[in-house]
Amino acid sequence: MTSEVVPGIGIRGNGSLASEAAREIKRLILANGLRSGDLLPTESELCEKLGVSRSSVREAIRTLQTLDIVDVKHGRGTFVGKMSLQPLVETLAFRSVTSPGDDFRALREVVDVRVSLDLSFAERIVAHFEGTRHELLHLLVGEMVASARRGEPFAAADREFHTQLFSESGCEMVSQLVAAFWDVHTAVLPQLAIPTPCDIELTAKAHGDMLEAAEAGDVEAYRRAVNAHYAPLLRVLDASAPDRSA
Amino acid sequence: MTSEVVPGIGIRGNGSLASEAAREIKRLILANGLRSGDLLPTESELCEKLGVSRSSVREAIRTLQTLDIVDVKHGRGTFVGKMSLQPLVETLAFRSVTSPGDDFRALREVVDVRVSLDLSFAERIVAHFEGTRHELLHLLVGEMVASARRGEPFAAADREFHTQLFSESGCEMVSQLVAAFWDVHTAVLPQLAIPTPCDIELTAKAHGDMLEAAEAGDVEAYRRAVNAHYAPLLRVLDASAPDRSA
DNA sequence: GCCGATTTGTGCGTATGTATG
DNA sequence: TCATACATACGCACAAATCGG
């Protein structure tokens, strides 16, 4: 029985033992300077170190696993996670489908943020790709155009294209944020509307224009391509939610 | 839709039982059209409905609680949560302090995104506030300026100012995103640098300029005020991470 | 304020699945 | 094949918080 009442104010921070355990595990990661992929103590060891039962440790680990701060592998152990923005995706995606009246509203904002980031980071991206030729990105563009002509979707290539654009330019966090929004938008959109083959082809080609503009060092052309890229999608969203101001 | 129960052997779908249970609970929320604050079945009832033990149900609930999809209250029950972006804050904040070599790098990107959103949504915000006078925001500005003169911080007012700007303009999701980034940035910054009293006052005044520009319908002035608002912060970050490319 | 019912929080023992050697 | 170590799951008992009579 670990009543463990701390005299004075602190008690045990705020929450439950499990929440406290989660904080302690985070402190443990920080204190030992552990990085992604490093092995953490076993659950039993954590029980001893934190002075709580297995149940609490497991719930704490579950919390951190949800936040992608730790990565639990069955039968092997618990490792430091990649700390991706996956929790953001899940929350936003779920939220976007639980707003009956505002079906397109939440999704529209997600897309608006994507446009905002693509336009705002245009200088940085163009500056990075100017005068180079990025074979992987050209490959992805070719893949998307080819798929579009066959009337097939090209989700994987699309996602990688956008994330590569940012991560190559040294914006790792923004890249992951873009990926998260991409995930949300593609997870929610199919439940609301389906794009036309024509739009699919326009979108595919816009990726090529973005890449060429970046390699040519033309920021304005890059921004035009970004707007062209989102035009079909915004048209669908606006048509379904005409109450949008300006 | 989902795989559902596999006869015979207990294995079903892919992930763990707890993950499966979490998916089922989300489906339950969607299927019943539950909204924030609505009461969910008790853990015991969920055990029966999902056919798993209480341990698994609890881990599933813990997962959803971490994502702010459900809200658990001791002795009362489990409710549908507010689905805030709190999980994003925790992940990003933790990530920002676990990059020894990149101390300011992650934080810099967070601030870059904030600037991006403030600039990109300028038209929308200015269009909404033009010709009006928002007393609450003026109150917050006065509070910030007064605090700055006394050399005191004004975190609460600062945060509310920025979130109000977006939520008033009808961008609820972006507002919460801004709030999340604000939380990350203010959670991490104190561990890296402390602002000067002069910078504090400049920042406080910039808020007033933003508000006045918005109410005057001057988008360009608004953008200038936004840049002035972030200038002190960016100066600190750039000074500490000189490896930034153009 | 007390009591009991309900519900979540915690602890613990046990059995099973899974990787390693 | 067997043994070991560990994560996963189950079930129960009790503690703590909340609510209503």
XYZ file of C-alpha atoms (C1' of nucleotides) in Angstrom:
534
model
C 0.000 0.000 0.000
C 1.799 3.102 -1.162
C -0.350 5.862 0.233
C 2.715 8.048 0.013
C 1.065 11.287 0.987
C 3.518 14.063 0.370
C 3.377 16.582 3.200
C 2.511 20.139 2.312
C 1.273 21.103 -1.062
C 2.586 18.751 -3.664
C 0.560 15.649 -2.873
C 1.294 13.787 -6.083
C 1.143 16.498 -8.656
C -2.424 16.237 -9.826
C -3.574 13.008 -11.335
C -3.524 9.334 -10.669
C -0.616 7.059 -9.945
C -0.556 6.094 -13.599
C -0.263 9.721 -14.683
C 2.477 10.242 -12.156
C 4.251 7.157 -13.442
C 4.031 8.503 -16.986
C 5.701 11.721 -15.888
C 8.412 9.779 -14.119
C 9.115 7.688 -17.189
C 9.410 10.837 -19.263
C 11.815 12.235 -16.691
C 13.756 9.002 -16.880
C 14.099 9.361 -20.630
C 15.257 12.955 -20.314
C 17.609 12.323 -17.405
C 19.370 9.481 -19.201
C 19.438 11.286 -22.517
C 17.760 8.393 -24.281
C 17.032 8.685 -28.000
C 14.574 7.105 -30.362
C 15.041 3.351 -30.413
C 16.814 3.064 -27.060
C 15.613 0.334 -24.744
C 13.716 1.219 -21.589
C 13.616 -0.781 -18.353
C 11.156 -3.660 -18.234
C 7.769 -3.190 -16.688
C 8.841 -5.028 -13.553
C 11.871 -2.794 -13.130
C 9.715 0.272 -13.586
C 7.376 -1.058 -10.908
C 10.245 -1.141 -8.438
C 11.771 2.165 -9.479
C 8.482 4.055 -9.353
C 7.041 2.145 -6.426
C 3.747 1.381 -8.141
C 2.055 -1.764 -9.299
C 2.189 -3.353 -12.688
C -1.265 -2.051 -13.592
C -0.259 1.551 -13.101
C 2.981 1.116 -14.985
C 1.127 -0.482 -17.858
C -1.390 2.341 -18.036
C 1.438 4.861 -17.933
C 3.201 3.055 -20.748
C -0.047 2.925 -22.685
C -0.348 6.691 -22.317
C 3.178 7.284 -23.589
C 2.646 4.770 -26.364
C -0.398 6.706 -27.525
C 1.724 9.845 -27.669
C 4.374 7.897 -29.605
C 6.870 8.700 -26.870
C 7.530 5.009 -26.283
C 7.172 2.048 -28.599
C 6.117 -1.268 -27.073
C 7.106 -4.459 -28.872
C 5.414 -7.612 -27.778
C 7.824 -10.036 -26.168
C 10.824 -7.794 -26.700
C 10.541 -4.715 -24.561
C 9.682 -1.040 -24.458
C 11.723 1.395 -26.529
C 11.875 5.151 -26.873
C 9.465 6.111 -29.636
C 9.757 8.382 -32.625
C 7.523 11.039 -31.142
C 5.667 11.485 -34.385
C 2.529 13.542 -34.737
C 0.353 10.458 -35.034
C -1.704 11.417 -31.954
C -2.571 14.667 -33.685
C -3.792 12.730 -36.707
C -6.043 10.484 -34.668
C -7.580 13.283 -32.669
C -8.150 15.551 -35.645
C -9.427 12.782 -37.877
C -11.881 11.659 -35.246
C -12.968 15.194 -34.541
C -13.497 15.885 -38.203
C -16.026 13.095 -38.496
C -17.904 13.918 -35.295
C -19.231 17.302 -36.313
C -22.549 16.500 -37.977
C -23.445 20.063 -38.871
C -19.941 21.070 -39.805
C -18.993 18.207 -42.016
C -16.770 20.210 -44.319
C -15.942 22.927 -41.872
C -13.215 21.120 -39.961
C -11.808 19.601 -43.117
C -11.728 22.973 -44.815
C -9.617 24.355 -42.003
C -7.208 21.449 -42.272
C -6.734 22.158 -45.949
C -6.391 25.872 -45.265
C -3.523 25.154 -42.929
C -1.866 22.970 -45.537
C -2.117 25.749 -48.112
C -0.799 28.209 -45.572
C 2.269 26.125 -44.853
C 2.985 25.379 -48.508
C 2.815 29.058 -49.411
C 4.656 30.336 -46.351
C 7.583 27.990 -46.717
C 7.844 28.540 -50.467
C 10.970 30.702 -50.238
C 12.776 28.231 -48.055
C 11.862 25.268 -50.230
C 12.677 26.965 -53.504
C 15.976 28.202 -52.087
C 16.896 24.662 -51.159
C 16.016 23.015 -54.468
C 17.172 25.805 -56.791
C 19.717 24.568 -59.290
C 19.419 20.920 -58.246
C 17.563 17.942 -59.610
C 15.951 15.668 -57.077
C 15.511 12.296 -58.731
C 13.262 10.808 -56.056
C 10.785 13.653 -56.311
C 10.764 13.445 -60.111
C 10.109 9.750 -59.766
C 7.194 10.419 -57.453
C 5.754 12.977 -59.838
C 6.023 10.533 -62.725
C 4.297 7.922 -60.621
C 1.464 10.262 -59.754
C 0.930 11.434 -63.332
C 0.953 7.866 -64.595
C -1.520 6.758 -61.945
C -3.786 9.713 -62.648
C -3.901 8.839 -66.362
C -4.995 5.337 -65.475
C -7.625 6.833 -63.196
C -5.973 5.341 -60.153
C -5.277 7.115 -56.877
C -1.714 7.899 -55.846
C -1.958 8.452 -52.122
C 1.425 7.091 -51.076
C 3.387 9.057 -53.660
C 1.389 12.197 -52.916
C 2.103 12.011 -49.211
C 5.784 11.334 -49.687
C 6.147 14.154 -52.196
C 4.816 16.753 -49.790
C 6.734 15.512 -46.774
C 9.994 15.212 -48.724
C 9.643 18.789 -49.882
C 9.796 20.009 -46.305
C 12.132 17.499 -44.719
C 14.705 17.971 -47.491
C 14.549 21.681 -46.813
C 15.471 21.087 -43.203
C 12.019 21.552 -41.703
C 11.562 18.203 -40.067
C 8.807 19.204 -37.691
C 6.844 21.048 -40.346
C 7.259 18.050 -42.600
C 5.653 15.837 -40.016
C 2.947 18.372 -39.425
C 2.185 18.417 -43.124
C 2.130 14.635 -43.120
C -0.281 14.667 -40.204
C -2.637 17.048 -41.962
C -2.319 15.040 -45.122
C -3.373 11.950 -43.173
C -6.341 13.742 -41.652
C -7.483 15.171 -44.913
C -7.240 11.907 -46.839
C -8.835 9.986 -43.979
C -11.845 12.248 -43.815
C -12.391 13.340 -47.398
C -13.507 9.977 -48.826
C -16.418 10.010 -46.411
C -17.617 13.328 -47.749
C -16.849 13.549 -51.452
C -15.058 11.809 -54.283
C -12.818 13.705 -56.677
C -13.391 13.625 -60.426
C -10.812 12.022 -62.750
C -10.178 15.444 -64.224
C -9.337 16.893 -60.819
C -7.089 13.976 -60.091
C -5.050 14.661 -63.197
C -4.847 18.380 -62.492
C -3.615 17.678 -58.990
C -1.016 15.218 -60.224
C 0.374 17.656 -62.757
C 0.499 20.469 -60.205
C 3.033 18.454 -58.233
C 5.298 18.430 -61.272
C 4.893 22.186 -61.666
C 5.804 22.712 -58.013
C 8.958 20.663 -58.377
C 10.045 22.332 -61.614
C 9.429 25.793 -60.190
C 11.471 24.938 -57.109
C 14.388 23.620 -59.133
C 14.174 26.653 -61.402
C 14.288 28.953 -58.375
C 11.013 30.619 -59.292
C 9.149 31.323 -56.063
C 6.160 32.913 -57.760
C 5.711 29.995 -60.131
C 5.983 27.682 -57.146
C 3.203 29.531 -55.349
C 1.037 29.435 -58.468
C 1.563 25.693 -58.682
C 0.631 25.302 -55.028
C -2.616 27.166 -55.591
C -3.322 25.106 -58.701
C -2.642 21.978 -56.668
C -5.276 22.819 -54.088
C -7.769 24.418 -56.474
C -9.750 21.259 -57.257
C -9.983 20.312 -53.614
C -11.032 23.782 -52.489
C -13.636 23.862 -55.241
C -15.228 20.708 -53.857
C -15.152 22.031 -50.300
C -16.536 25.438 -51.215
C -19.317 23.924 -53.273
C -20.439 21.941 -50.249
C -20.123 24.728 -47.708
C -21.205 27.938 -49.421
C -21.428 29.885 -46.180
C -17.735 30.637 -46.339
C -16.944 34.325 -46.094
C -14.404 35.987 -48.406
C -16.805 -2.413 -41.938
C -14.238 -3.618 -39.424
C -13.097 -7.183 -39.076
C -15.060 -7.890 -35.911
C -15.095 -11.118 -33.996
C -13.141 -14.040 -35.311
C -14.667 -17.338 -34.266
C -12.564 -19.885 -32.479
C -9.198 -18.499 -31.628
C -9.184 -15.242 -29.769
C -7.111 -13.434 -32.337
C -8.959 -10.761 -34.244
C -7.902 -8.026 -36.617
C -4.313 -7.001 -36.209
C -3.465 -4.973 -33.122
C -3.796 -5.814 -29.477
C -7.095 -6.364 -27.760
C -6.839 -2.983 -26.116
C -6.297 -1.264 -29.475
C -9.223 -3.160 -30.892
C -11.333 -2.123 -27.923
C -10.328 1.509 -28.439
C -11.506 1.318 -32.046
C -14.782 -0.199 -30.934
C -15.361 2.534 -28.393
C -14.716 5.162 -31.041
C -17.193 3.416 -33.299
C -19.674 3.400 -30.447
C -19.310 7.160 -30.070
C -19.800 7.713 -33.787
C -22.672 5.254 -34.145
C -24.641 6.826 -31.303
C -23.844 10.366 -32.369
C -22.453 11.228 -28.951
C -21.090 14.715 -28.348
C -18.635 16.246 -25.927
C -19.769 15.701 -22.360
C -22.091 12.796 -23.065
C -21.843 9.825 -20.725
C -20.362 6.575 -21.965
C -21.165 3.075 -20.703
C -19.357 1.987 -17.556
C -16.226 -0.098 -17.784
C -18.160 -3.191 -16.784
C -20.718 -2.650 -19.515
C -17.979 -2.127 -22.051
C -16.394 -5.395 -20.935
C -19.601 -7.220 -21.806
C -20.255 -5.344 -25.024
C -16.719 -5.791 -26.345
C -16.145 -9.209 -24.861
C -12.813 -8.365 -23.253
C -11.588 -8.085 -19.703
C -11.638 -4.943 -17.662
C -7.859 -4.566 -17.973
C -8.118 -4.307 -21.725
C -11.054 -1.941 -21.554
C -9.136 0.231 -19.139
C -6.101 0.371 -21.427
C -8.355 1.260 -24.335
C -9.954 4.011 -22.286
C -6.535 5.215 -21.230
C -5.545 5.488 -24.892
C -8.645 7.494 -25.747
C -8.167 9.620 -22.668
C -4.653 10.486 -23.791
C -6.077 11.600 -27.138
C -8.705 13.653 -25.284
C -11.409 11.641 -26.999
C -12.857 10.550 -23.671
C -12.740 12.188 -20.266
C -12.590 9.892 -17.243
C -13.848 11.122 -13.884
C -13.101 9.089 -10.800
C -16.228 7.717 -9.224
C -18.535 9.281 -11.788
C -17.952 7.711 -15.142
C -16.414 8.137 -18.563
C -17.575 10.964 -20.805
C -16.930 11.996 -24.378
C -13.980 14.367 -24.341
C -13.352 17.716 -25.938
C -10.917 16.322 -28.489
C -8.509 19.176 -27.981
C -5.016 19.245 -29.405
C -3.477 18.594 -26.008
C -1.794 15.389 -27.199
C -0.029 17.411 -29.869
C 1.250 19.773 -27.208
C 2.646 16.989 -25.066
C 4.363 15.232 -27.914
C 5.855 18.374 -29.414
C 6.897 19.809 -26.076
C 8.609 16.604 -25.105
C 10.263 16.292 -28.484
C 11.513 19.838 -28.316
C 13.427 19.148 -25.129
C 14.888 15.817 -26.217
C 17.044 17.061 -29.051
C 20.352 17.907 -27.374
C 22.069 19.089 -30.516
C 19.012 20.780 -31.932
C 17.923 22.668 -28.870
C 16.573 25.668 -30.733
C 15.931 23.883 -33.977
C 12.607 22.305 -33.081
C 11.458 25.394 -31.246
C 12.384 27.564 -34.199
C 10.139 25.502 -36.429
C 7.273 25.807 -33.985
C 7.589 29.567 -34.061
C 7.919 29.532 -37.844
C 4.595 27.764 -38.083
C 2.993 30.287 -35.768
C 4.258 33.143 -37.933
C 3.057 31.335 -41.019
C -0.462 30.965 -39.666
C -0.661 34.528 -38.381
C 0.421 35.910 -41.742
C -1.618 33.540 -43.868
C -4.864 34.149 -42.042
C -4.351 37.906 -41.928
C -6.945 38.646 -44.616
C -9.564 36.530 -42.947
C -8.925 38.002 -39.503
C -8.801 41.596 -40.692
C -11.967 41.079 -42.725
C -13.743 39.846 -39.636
C -12.663 42.617 -37.266
C -12.816 45.509 -39.725
C -15.106 48.267 -38.506
C -15.739 46.641 -35.142
C -14.332 47.141 -31.684
C -13.673 44.032 -29.681
C -13.662 45.029 -26.027
C -12.279 41.775 -24.688
C -9.256 41.929 -26.966
C -8.615 45.569 -26.046
C -8.816 44.539 -22.420
C -6.263 41.808 -22.983
C -3.931 44.212 -24.780
C -4.193 46.696 -21.932
C -3.442 43.914 -19.483
C -0.370 42.844 -21.433
C 0.995 46.365 -21.797
C 0.454 47.057 -18.109
C 2.138 43.815 -17.098
C 5.052 44.478 -19.427
C 5.611 47.898 -17.858
C 5.801 46.288 -14.448
C 8.253 43.798 -15.849
C 5.836 40.959 -15.260
C 4.959 38.198 -17.715
C 1.516 38.042 -19.295
C 1.234 34.473 -20.477
C -2.486 33.968 -19.943
C -3.528 37.150 -21.720
C -1.078 36.490 -24.541
C -2.450 33.034 -25.166
C -6.055 34.148 -25.063
C -5.378 37.063 -27.402
C -3.988 34.838 -30.124
C -6.616 32.146 -29.809
C -9.478 34.653 -29.730
C -8.204 36.237 -32.916
C -8.711 32.988 -34.791
C -11.763 31.570 -33.068
C -13.648 34.860 -33.456
C -12.859 34.719 -37.150
C -14.482 31.320 -37.393
C -11.328 29.228 -37.526
C -11.860 27.050 -34.502
C -9.421 24.330 -35.437
C -6.681 26.769 -36.388
C -7.320 28.579 -33.130
C -6.667 25.409 -31.186
C -3.641 24.667 -33.299
C -2.258 28.101 -32.520
C -2.978 27.513 -28.849
C -1.144 24.209 -29.002
C 1.911 25.783 -30.580
C 1.731 28.599 -28.090
C 1.786 26.031 -25.287
C 4.748 24.232 -26.796
C 6.702 27.374 -27.359
C 6.133 28.773 -23.880
C 6.763 25.390 -22.282
C 10.113 24.969 -23.979
C 11.459 28.476 -24.251
C 12.073 29.117 -20.542
C 14.459 26.194 -20.514
C 16.550 27.751 -23.253
C 16.478 31.516 -22.889
C 14.867 34.369 -21.001
C 13.537 37.436 -22.794
C 14.722 40.922 -21.925
C 12.329 43.475 -20.383
C 12.651 45.541 -23.542
C 11.585 42.624 -25.725
C 8.662 41.949 -23.426
C 7.381 45.483 -23.881
C 7.861 45.393 -27.651
C 5.904 42.156 -27.831
C 3.094 43.510 -25.672
C 2.717 46.615 -27.812
C 2.737 44.583 -31.021
C -0.457 42.918 -29.890
C -2.126 46.303 -29.701
C -0.894 47.155 -33.182
C -2.286 43.908 -34.539
C -5.692 44.592 -33.031
C -5.823 48.197 -34.231
C -4.763 47.206 -37.726
C -7.443 44.531 -37.845
C -10.170 46.889 -36.690
C -8.947 49.502 -39.188
C -9.111 46.938 -41.988
C -5.441 47.415 -42.850
C -4.050 44.011 -43.806
C -0.559 45.275 -44.521
C -0.315 47.016 -41.157
C -1.574 43.847 -39.532
C 1.185 41.824 -41.161
C 3.785 44.364 -40.108
C 2.525 44.126 -36.536
C 2.715 40.335 -36.695
C 6.322 40.497 -37.815
C 7.114 43.032 -35.118
C 5.461 40.748 -32.601
C 7.731 37.840 -33.420
C 10.878 39.871 -34.091
C 12.268 39.747 -30.542
C 11.658 36.038 -30.272
C 13.191 35.261 -33.646
C 16.212 37.385 -32.741
C 16.845 35.248 -29.687
C 16.420 32.022 -31.635
C 18.613 33.110 -34.538
C 21.341 34.295 -32.203
C 21.466 30.862 -30.618
C 21.305 28.841 -33.828
C 23.448 30.671 -36.383
C 23.551 27.698 -38.733
C 20.235 28.739 -40.235
C 20.347 28.928 -44.003
C 18.824 31.966 -45.688
C -23.271 13.985 8.541
C -23.813 8.949 7.793
C -24.628 5.057 4.898
C -24.787 2.322 0.889
C -24.686 1.958 -4.182
C -22.121 2.951 -8.186
C -17.961 3.752 -10.684
C -13.218 4.415 -11.458
C -8.282 3.502 -9.507
C -4.893 0.219 -7.796
C -2.658 -4.200 -6.590
C -1.742 -8.940 -7.403
C -1.776 -13.669 -9.002
C -1.985 -16.526 -13.009
C -2.052 -18.066 -17.677
C -0.657 -17.378 -22.484
C 1.841 -15.581 -26.589
C 6.334 -14.358 -28.402
C 11.096 -13.682 -29.152
C 15.952 -15.281 -27.852
C 19.451 -18.590 -27.003
C 13.275 -29.194 -28.324
C 13.587 -26.911 -24.268
C 14.343 -23.110 -21.093
C 14.251 -18.322 -20.134
C 12.600 -13.661 -20.278
C 9.177 -10.575 -21.267
C 4.896 -8.581 -22.903
C -0.125 -9.447 -23.111
C -4.436 -10.687 -21.151
C -7.710 -12.154 -17.585
C -10.033 -12.035 -13.144
C -10.642 -10.816 -8.666
C -10.297 -7.988 -4.364
C -10.028 -3.799 -2.361
C -9.343 1.434 -2.148
C -11.011 5.928 -3.297
C -14.277 9.218 -5.220
C -18.994 10.498 -6.130
C -23.925 10.649 -5.637
C -28.432 9.994 -3.585
C -31.430 8.771 0.296
